[in-house]
Amino acid sequence: MTSRSGRFKHLKQNGEMLLMTLPALLKIFIFSYIPIVGVIIAFKRFVPSKGIFHSPWNGLDNFEFFFKSQAAWTVLRNTIGLNLLMILIGTVVNVALAFLLYEVVNRTRLKAYQTVLFIPYFFSWVLVGLMLTSLLSPTSGLLTDLLHRVFGMEINFYANPSSWIWILTVVSVWKGAGFGSLIYYSVLMNIDRELFEAAEIDGASRLQTIWRVMLPFLIPMISVLTILALGNIIRADFGLFYFVPQNQSQLYPVTDVIDTYVYRALAKNGDFSMSAAIGLFQSVVGLVLILCTNKVAKSVNKDYSLF
């Protein structure tokens, strides 16, 4: 009885806050939980006219069809390899920018730097793709024209797939640097100033202060964000890999990832079953990776784990 009255009292005290979460919970339920029923399409030969429940079962044929296709190894390699590269370089750049922002004393300059860094985060990938085309176009690109005038080099980036490993990485890091650095900067702002004063009294250099005082505070956040990123390593940012390289077929050896491959299979062939199978595969692998990386981080230090 006491437990029930306590729960009712808690509900009454926090009723307004709980009511505010209702739209978000409703959204999650409608768009995240109800569609789970559609997972069974991955194990069926889906026929739209028959619907989800009346389409014939075909077991694991949809998974087998994808993994036996010629493109399977290429898209898996591109998805995992490029995501790993982006996570590594993105983390280093974001942490470095956070350190640099922390060194800015003038508040006006700090807000200006943060604004400049944050603006690309709001650009759509369609806009970023158009901006990149204006730089790299073989006929009218600003960068290609500059390279030709200064060094006499004629480079067609859209005919050179290997260069897009770094182009896509740089674009991804550039777009997310403002948001990523802000997270780490907020952690640095919570460090007790007495620690810096103690380090200064002990004669520590600025580099030693960063290594011994600031970095240890960032490691738990770096660990959590890395775990979340590794959970999505099998998923690629569709906009980045589709709109930035302008869906050029000659660049598929590098830019074709699971998400773009599924999109083309769905758009051109209407293959709902294989698309659902790949989506389920991505979700399961992502869950396993999060659980495994979280367990490893927890074994090192409980503060480094996500849960």
mmCIF file of C-alpha atoms in Angstrom:
data_model
loop_
_atom_site.group_PDB
_atom_site.id
_atom_site.type_symbol
_atom_site.label_atom_id
_atom_site.label_comp_id
_atom_site.label_asym_id
_atom_site.label_seq_id
_atom_site.Cartn_x
_atom_site.Cartn_y
_atom_site.Cartn_z
ATOM 1 C CA MET A 1 0.000 0.000 0.000
ATOM 2 C CA THR A 2 2.849 2.299 0.901
ATOM 3 C CA SER A 3 4.528 1.502 -2.393
ATOM 4 C CA ARG A 4 1.398 2.378 -4.364
ATOM 5 C CA SER A 5 0.908 5.667 -2.521
ATOM 6 C CA GLY A 6 4.578 6.503 -3.077
ATOM 7 C CA ARG A 7 4.251 5.853 -6.791
ATOM 8 C CA PHE A 8 1.094 7.946 -6.994
ATOM 9 C CA LYS A 9 2.808 10.778 -5.140
ATOM 10 C CA HIS A 10 5.790 10.576 -7.463
ATOM 11 C CA LEU A 11 3.471 10.578 -10.496
ATOM 12 C CA LYS A 12 1.580 13.575 -9.151
ATOM 13 C CA GLN A 13 4.775 15.537 -8.441
ATOM 14 C CA ASN A 14 6.234 14.852 -11.876
ATOM 15 C CA GLY A 15 3.000 14.750 -13.852
ATOM 16 C CA GLU A 16 3.778 17.824 -15.946
ATOM 17 C CA MET A 17 7.244 16.559 -16.845
ATOM 18 C CA LEU A 18 5.882 13.141 -17.779
ATOM 19 C CA LEU A 19 3.178 14.788 -19.887
ATOM 20 C CA MET A 20 5.869 16.702 -21.792
ATOM 21 C CA THR A 21 7.567 13.411 -22.701
ATOM 22 C CA LEU A 22 4.316 11.971 -24.086
ATOM 23 C CA PRO A 23 4.762 13.310 -27.686
ATOM 24 C CA ALA A 24 8.301 11.900 -27.839
ATOM 25 C CA LEU A 25 7.198 8.539 -26.448
ATOM 26 C CA LEU A 26 4.295 8.462 -28.897
ATOM 27 C CA LYS A 27 6.636 9.214 -31.782
ATOM 28 C CA ILE A 28 9.025 6.444 -30.731
ATOM 29 C CA PHE A 29 6.158 3.979 -30.366
ATOM 30 C CA ILE A 30 4.638 4.793 -33.769
ATOM 31 C CA PHE A 31 7.822 5.047 -35.824
ATOM 32 C CA SER A 32 10.143 2.663 -33.963
ATOM 33 C CA TYR A 33 8.101 -0.086 -32.313
ATOM 34 C CA ILE A 34 5.093 -0.603 -34.582
ATOM 35 C CA PRO A 35 7.316 -0.985 -37.723
ATOM 36 C CA ILE A 36 9.151 -3.883 -36.016
ATOM 37 C CA VAL A 37 6.334 -6.087 -37.357
ATOM 38 C CA GLY A 38 7.773 -5.461 -40.825
ATOM 39 C CA VAL A 39 10.927 -7.379 -39.889
ATOM 40 C CA ILE A 40 9.222 -10.583 -41.016
ATOM 41 C CA ILE A 41 9.507 -9.315 -44.615
ATOM 42 C CA ALA A 42 13.201 -10.253 -44.379
ATOM 43 C CA PHE A 43 12.147 -13.914 -44.196
ATOM 44 C CA LYS A 44 9.490 -13.777 -46.913
ATOM 45 C CA ARG A 45 9.224 -13.407 -50.671
ATOM 46 C CA PHE A 46 7.212 -10.234 -50.304
ATOM 47 C CA VAL A 47 4.415 -9.698 -52.789
ATOM 48 C CA PRO A 48 2.774 -6.272 -52.326
ATOM 49 C CA SER A 49 -0.606 -7.488 -53.547
ATOM 50 C CA LYS A 50 -0.633 -10.244 -50.891
ATOM 51 C CA GLY A 51 0.633 -8.078 -48.047
ATOM 52 C CA ILE A 52 3.123 -8.854 -45.306
ATOM 53 C CA PHE A 53 1.291 -11.715 -43.618
ATOM 54 C CA HIS A 54 0.089 -13.571 -46.707
ATOM 55 C CA SER A 55 3.322 -13.458 -48.705
ATOM 56 C CA PRO A 56 5.113 -16.843 -48.872
ATOM 57 C CA TRP A 57 8.002 -17.614 -46.496
ATOM 58 C CA ASN A 58 11.433 -18.197 -47.985
ATOM 59 C CA GLY A 59 13.620 -18.591 -44.894
ATOM 60 C CA LEU A 60 17.113 -17.122 -45.217
ATOM 61 C CA ASP A 61 17.081 -16.839 -49.015
ATOM 62 C CA ASN A 62 17.085 -13.024 -48.906
ATOM 63 C CA PHE A 63 20.223 -12.954 -46.757
ATOM 64 C CA GLU A 64 21.867 -15.590 -48.925
ATOM 65 C CA PHE A 65 21.070 -13.636 -52.091
ATOM 66 C CA PHE A 66 22.849 -10.547 -50.753
ATOM 67 C CA PHE A 67 25.933 -12.258 -49.349
ATOM 68 C CA LYS A 68 26.430 -14.309 -52.508
ATOM 69 C CA SER A 69 26.136 -11.272 -54.786
ATOM 70 C CA GLN A 70 29.272 -9.812 -56.358
ATOM 71 C CA ALA A 71 28.751 -6.441 -54.650
ATOM 72 C CA ALA A 72 28.443 -7.821 -51.093
ATOM 73 C CA TRP A 73 32.157 -7.767 -50.227
ATOM 74 C CA THR A 74 32.661 -4.335 -51.824
ATOM 75 C CA VAL A 75 29.818 -2.590 -49.992
ATOM 76 C CA LEU A 76 30.702 -4.233 -46.656
ATOM 77 C CA ARG A 77 34.356 -3.246 -47.020
ATOM 78 C CA ASN A 78 33.467 0.329 -47.970
ATOM 79 C CA THR A 79 30.906 0.710 -45.179
ATOM 80 C CA ILE A 80 33.101 -0.614 -42.371
ATOM 81 C CA GLY A 81 36.407 0.787 -43.635
ATOM 82 C CA LEU A 82 35.217 4.328 -44.306
ATOM 83 C CA ASN A 83 33.216 4.495 -41.080
ATOM 84 C CA LEU A 84 36.271 3.391 -39.077
ATOM 85 C CA LEU A 85 38.390 6.034 -40.784
ATOM 86 C CA MET A 86 35.795 8.734 -40.124
ATOM 87 C CA ILE A 87 35.428 7.734 -36.466
ATOM 88 C CA LEU A 88 39.199 7.801 -35.907
ATOM 89 C CA ILE A 89 39.963 11.061 -37.701
ATOM 90 C CA GLY A 90 36.749 12.709 -36.515
ATOM 91 C CA THR A 91 37.522 11.965 -32.866
ATOM 92 C CA VAL A 92 41.069 13.322 -33.138
ATOM 93 C CA VAL A 93 39.910 16.497 -34.905
ATOM 94 C CA ASN A 94 37.005 17.117 -32.517
ATOM 95 C CA VAL A 95 39.187 16.693 -29.429
ATOM 96 C CA ALA A 96 41.886 18.947 -30.896
ATOM 97 C CA LEU A 97 39.335 21.648 -31.706
ATOM 98 C CA ALA A 98 37.923 21.408 -28.180
ATOM 99 C CA PHE A 99 41.410 22.007 -26.772
ATOM 100 C CA LEU A 100 41.892 24.992 -29.075
ATOM 101 C CA LEU A 101 38.509 26.488 -28.162
ATOM 102 C CA TYR A 102 39.329 26.101 -24.486
ATOM 103 C CA GLU A 103 42.411 28.257 -24.996
ATOM 104 C CA VAL A 104 40.312 31.154 -26.332
ATOM 105 C CA VAL A 105 39.789 33.644 -23.500
ATOM 106 C CA ASN A 106 37.840 36.341 -25.328
ATOM 107 C CA ARG A 107 34.156 35.381 -25.219
ATOM 108 C CA THR A 108 33.274 37.242 -28.414
ATOM 109 C CA ARG A 109 35.962 35.446 -30.389
ATOM 110 C CA LEU A 110 34.969 32.127 -28.840
ATOM 111 C CA LYS A 111 31.345 32.512 -29.927
ATOM 112 C CA ALA A 112 32.492 33.549 -33.402
ATOM 113 C CA TYR A 113 34.739 30.469 -33.745
ATOM 114 C CA GLN A 114 32.012 28.156 -32.484
ATOM 115 C CA THR A 115 29.493 29.639 -34.906
ATOM 116 C CA VAL A 116 31.844 29.214 -37.870
ATOM 117 C CA LEU A 117 32.543 25.607 -36.882
ATOM 118 C CA PHE A 118 28.885 24.824 -36.294
ATOM 119 C CA ILE A 119 27.412 26.275 -39.502
ATOM 120 C CA PRO A 120 28.325 23.271 -41.752
ATOM 121 C CA TYR A 121 26.414 20.978 -39.393
ATOM 122 C CA PHE A 122 23.154 22.519 -40.625
ATOM 123 C CA PHE A 123 23.976 22.099 -44.325
ATOM 124 C CA SER A 124 22.043 19.362 -46.097
ATOM 125 C CA TRP A 125 24.064 16.733 -47.940
ATOM 126 C CA VAL A 126 22.460 17.891 -51.187
ATOM 127 C CA LEU A 127 23.927 21.358 -50.644
ATOM 128 C CA VAL A 128 27.293 19.926 -49.610
ATOM 129 C CA GLY A 129 27.327 17.817 -52.772
ATOM 130 C CA LEU A 130 26.678 20.869 -54.934
ATOM 131 C CA MET A 131 29.380 22.840 -53.113
ATOM 132 C CA LEU A 132 31.856 20.022 -53.662
ATOM 133 C CA THR A 133 30.944 19.803 -57.332
ATOM 134 C CA SER A 134 31.718 23.510 -57.717
ATOM 135 C CA LEU A 135 35.179 22.771 -56.294
ATOM 136 C CA LEU A 136 36.006 19.466 -57.979
ATOM 137 C CA SER A 137 34.219 19.612 -61.334
ATOM 138 C CA PRO A 138 36.723 18.703 -64.074
ATOM 139 C CA THR A 139 35.467 21.508 -66.312
ATOM 140 C CA SER A 140 34.541 24.379 -63.997
ATOM 141 C CA GLY A 141 35.724 23.390 -60.513
ATOM 142 C CA LEU A 142 37.542 26.080 -58.538
ATOM 143 C CA LEU A 143 40.063 23.643 -57.059
ATOM 144 C CA THR A 144 40.730 21.779 -60.297
ATOM 145 C CA ASP A 145 41.178 25.088 -62.108
ATOM 146 C CA LEU A 146 43.598 26.296 -59.422
ATOM 147 C CA LEU A 147 45.650 23.093 -59.622
ATOM 148 C CA HIS A 148 45.806 23.436 -63.391
ATOM 149 C CA ARG A 149 46.897 27.083 -63.301
ATOM 150 C CA VAL A 150 49.486 26.738 -60.512
ATOM 151 C CA PHE A 151 50.900 23.228 -61.019
ATOM 152 C CA GLY A 152 49.758 22.405 -64.539
ATOM 153 C CA MET A 153 47.878 19.377 -63.202
ATOM 154 C CA GLU A 154 44.688 18.164 -64.850
ATOM 155 C CA ILE A 155 42.809 16.024 -62.347
ATOM 156 C CA ASN A 156 39.369 14.520 -62.777
ATOM 157 C CA PHE A 157 38.338 13.619 -59.239
ATOM 158 C CA TYR A 158 35.109 12.055 -60.477
ATOM 159 C CA ALA A 159 37.105 9.505 -62.496
ATOM 160 C CA ASN A 160 39.501 8.643 -59.655
ATOM 161 C CA PRO A 161 37.718 6.456 -57.062
ATOM 162 C CA SER A 162 40.697 6.141 -54.678
ATOM 163 C CA SER A 163 40.759 9.887 -54.004
ATOM 164 C CA TRP A 164 37.219 9.708 -52.606
ATOM 165 C CA ILE A 165 38.383 7.744 -49.576
ATOM 166 C CA TRP A 166 39.870 10.985 -48.304
ATOM 167 C CA ILE A 167 37.376 13.374 -49.885
ATOM 168 C CA LEU A 168 34.431 11.702 -48.143
ATOM 169 C CA THR A 169 36.359 11.519 -44.863
ATOM 170 C CA VAL A 170 37.304 15.191 -44.959
ATOM 171 C CA VAL A 171 33.759 16.259 -45.850
ATOM 172 C CA SER A 172 32.267 14.129 -43.060
ATOM 173 C CA VAL A 173 34.717 15.445 -40.448
ATOM 174 C CA TRP A 174 34.258 19.043 -41.640
ATOM 175 C CA LYS A 175 30.478 18.820 -41.381
ATOM 176 C CA GLY A 176 30.444 17.248 -37.920
ATOM 177 C CA ALA A 177 33.398 19.072 -36.342
ATOM 178 C CA GLY A 178 31.311 21.860 -34.835
ATOM 179 C CA PHE A 179 28.908 19.554 -33.040
ATOM 180 C CA GLY A 180 31.573 17.048 -31.961
ATOM 181 C CA SER A 181 33.987 19.648 -30.616
ATOM 182 C CA LEU A 182 31.159 21.339 -28.678
ATOM 183 C CA ILE A 183 30.482 18.114 -26.758
ATOM 184 C CA TYR A 184 34.122 17.777 -25.713
ATOM 185 C CA TYR A 185 34.402 21.502 -24.996
ATOM 186 C CA SER A 186 31.469 21.281 -22.574
ATOM 187 C CA VAL A 187 33.332 18.532 -20.693
ATOM 188 C CA LEU A 188 36.453 20.682 -20.470
ATOM 189 C CA MET A 189 34.427 23.571 -19.071
ATOM 190 C CA ASN A 190 33.471 21.426 -16.070
ATOM 191 C CA ILE A 191 37.071 20.786 -14.998
ATOM 192 C CA ASP A 192 37.942 22.391 -11.675
ATOM 193 C CA ARG A 193 40.239 25.376 -12.226
ATOM 194 C CA GLU A 194 42.236 24.397 -9.141
ATOM 195 C CA LEU A 195 43.649 21.451 -11.074
ATOM 196 C CA PHE A 196 45.154 23.813 -13.655
ATOM 197 C CA GLU A 197 46.544 26.035 -10.913
ATOM 198 C CA ALA A 198 48.115 23.003 -9.210
ATOM 199 C CA ALA A 199 49.655 21.880 -12.501
ATOM 200 C CA GLU A 200 51.035 25.374 -13.094
ATOM 201 C CA ILE A 201 52.566 25.454 -9.597
ATOM 202 C CA ASP A 202 54.193 22.063 -10.261
ATOM 203 C CA GLY A 203 55.785 23.515 -13.383
ATOM 204 C CA ALA A 204 53.814 21.504 -15.924
ATOM 205 C CA SER A 205 54.010 22.707 -19.514
ATOM 206 C CA ARG A 206 50.826 23.333 -21.521
ATOM 207 C CA LEU A 207 51.264 20.030 -23.345
ATOM 208 C CA GLN A 208 51.705 18.182 -20.049
ATOM 209 C CA THR A 209 48.594 19.882 -18.660
ATOM 210 C CA ILE A 210 46.592 18.731 -21.667
ATOM 211 C CA TRP A 211 47.916 15.181 -21.360
ATOM 212 C CA ARG A 212 47.703 14.821 -17.560
ATOM 213 C CA VAL A 213 44.729 17.012 -16.631
ATOM 214 C CA MET A 214 42.421 17.634 -19.578
ATOM 215 C CA LEU A 215 42.605 14.389 -21.542
ATOM 216 C CA PRO A 216 41.682 12.096 -18.598
ATOM 217 C CA PHE A 217 38.429 14.038 -18.203
ATOM 218 C CA LEU A 218 37.646 13.547 -21.901
ATOM 219 C CA ILE A 219 38.362 9.813 -22.065
ATOM 220 C CA PRO A 220 34.967 8.694 -20.632
ATOM 221 C CA MET A 221 33.101 10.866 -23.161
ATOM 222 C CA ILE A 222 35.381 9.713 -25.994
ATOM 223 C CA SER A 223 34.693 6.116 -24.972
ATOM 224 C CA VAL A 224 30.896 6.550 -24.865
ATOM 225 C CA LEU A 225 30.736 8.339 -28.221
ATOM 226 C CA THR A 226 33.026 5.745 -29.785
ATOM 227 C CA ILE A 227 30.812 2.909 -28.531
ATOM 228 C CA LEU A 228 27.762 4.604 -30.065
ATOM 229 C CA ALA A 229 29.649 5.216 -33.310
ATOM 230 C CA LEU A 230 30.818 1.588 -33.512
ATOM 231 C CA GLY A 231 27.204 0.501 -33.051
ATOM 232 C CA ASN A 232 26.438 2.276 -36.328
ATOM 233 C CA ILE A 233 29.595 1.198 -38.137
ATOM 234 C CA ILE A 234 27.623 -1.183 -40.338
ATOM 235 C CA ARG A 235 25.307 1.698 -41.298
ATOM 236 C CA ALA A 236 26.478 4.473 -43.576
ATOM 237 C CA ASP A 237 25.234 8.032 -43.844
ATOM 238 C CA PHE A 238 23.119 7.725 -46.982
ATOM 239 C CA GLY A 239 23.265 11.437 -47.812
ATOM 240 C CA LEU A 240 27.059 11.525 -47.581
ATOM 241 C CA PHE A 241 27.623 8.537 -49.866
ATOM 242 C CA TYR A 242 24.847 9.264 -52.332
ATOM 243 C CA PHE A 243 24.636 13.029 -52.798
ATOM 244 C CA VAL A 244 28.252 14.069 -52.219
ATOM 245 C CA PRO A 245 29.739 11.870 -54.999
ATOM 246 C CA GLN A 246 26.611 12.617 -57.069
ATOM 247 C CA ASN A 247 25.878 8.876 -57.424
ATOM 248 C CA GLN A 248 28.583 8.505 -60.070
ATOM 249 C CA SER A 249 28.778 4.843 -61.110
ATOM 250 C CA GLN A 250 32.535 5.028 -61.783
ATOM 251 C CA LEU A 251 33.041 5.825 -58.095
ATOM 252 C CA TYR A 252 31.083 2.809 -56.802
ATOM 253 C CA PRO A 253 34.256 0.808 -55.966
ATOM 254 C CA VAL A 254 34.764 3.279 -53.083
ATOM 255 C CA THR A 255 31.493 5.155 -52.532
ATOM 256 C CA ASP A 256 29.017 2.283 -52.793
ATOM 257 C CA VAL A 257 27.976 1.276 -49.265
ATOM 258 C CA ILE A 258 25.229 -0.923 -47.864
ATOM 259 C CA ASP A 259 22.680 1.882 -47.665
ATOM 260 C CA THR A 260 23.159 3.091 -51.236
ATOM 261 C CA TYR A 261 23.165 -0.501 -52.497
ATOM 262 C CA VAL A 262 19.870 -1.194 -50.730
ATOM 263 C CA TYR A 263 18.383 2.036 -52.070
ATOM 264 C CA ARG A 264 19.189 1.085 -55.658
ATOM 265 C CA ALA A 265 17.875 -2.448 -55.128
ATOM 266 C CA LEU A 266 14.632 -1.026 -53.792
ATOM 267 C CA ALA A 267 14.290 1.807 -56.328
ATOM 268 C CA LYS A 268 15.216 -0.146 -59.445
ATOM 269 C CA ASN A 269 14.070 -3.672 -58.667
ATOM 270 C CA GLY A 270 11.463 -3.072 -55.966
ATOM 271 C CA ASP A 271 13.132 -5.796 -53.894
ATOM 272 C CA PHE A 272 11.532 -5.133 -50.501
ATOM 273 C CA SER A 273 12.538 -8.503 -49.072
ATOM 274 C CA MET A 274 16.268 -8.153 -49.637
ATOM 275 C CA SER A 275 16.175 -4.542 -48.387
ATOM 276 C CA ALA A 276 14.470 -5.665 -45.179
ATOM 277 C CA ALA A 277 16.980 -8.502 -44.769
ATOM 278 C CA ILE A 278 19.944 -6.157 -45.038
ATOM 279 C CA GLY A 279 18.331 -3.672 -42.667
ATOM 280 C CA LEU A 280 17.797 -6.448 -40.097
ATOM 281 C CA PHE A 281 21.402 -7.580 -40.566
ATOM 282 C CA GLN A 282 22.623 -4.033 -39.892
ATOM 283 C CA SER A 283 20.518 -3.734 -36.749
ATOM 284 C CA VAL A 284 21.644 -7.071 -35.295
ATOM 285 C CA VAL A 285 25.322 -6.416 -36.020
ATOM 286 C CA GLY A 286 25.018 -2.913 -34.547
ATOM 287 C CA LEU A 287 23.475 -4.284 -31.346
ATOM 288 C CA VAL A 288 26.190 -6.938 -31.002
ATOM 289 C CA LEU A 289 28.937 -4.362 -31.559
ATOM 290 C CA ILE A 290 27.508 -1.998 -28.938
ATOM 291 C CA LEU A 291 27.234 -4.798 -26.375
ATOM 292 C CA CYS A 292 30.745 -6.083 -27.083
ATOM 293 C CA THR A 293 32.499 -2.708 -27.135
ATOM 294 C CA ASN A 294 30.605 -1.608 -24.031
ATOM 295 C CA LYS A 295 31.703 -4.775 -22.209
ATOM 296 C CA VAL A 296 35.329 -4.197 -23.199
ATOM 297 C CA ALA A 297 35.169 -0.557 -22.071
ATOM 298 C CA LYS A 298 33.524 -1.591 -18.803
ATOM 299 C CA SER A 299 36.260 -4.136 -18.121
ATOM 300 C CA VAL A 300 38.852 -1.371 -18.448
ATOM 301 C CA ASN A 301 36.965 1.214 -16.393
ATOM 302 C CA LYS A 302 33.308 1.412 -15.406
ATOM 303 C CA ASP A 303 33.284 5.138 -16.177
ATOM 304 C CA TYR A 304 34.159 4.399 -19.804
ATOM 305 C CA SER A 305 31.065 2.265 -20.467
ATOM 306 C CA LEU A 306 27.734 3.342 -21.851
ATOM 307 C CA PHE A 307 25.716 1.231 -19.410
#
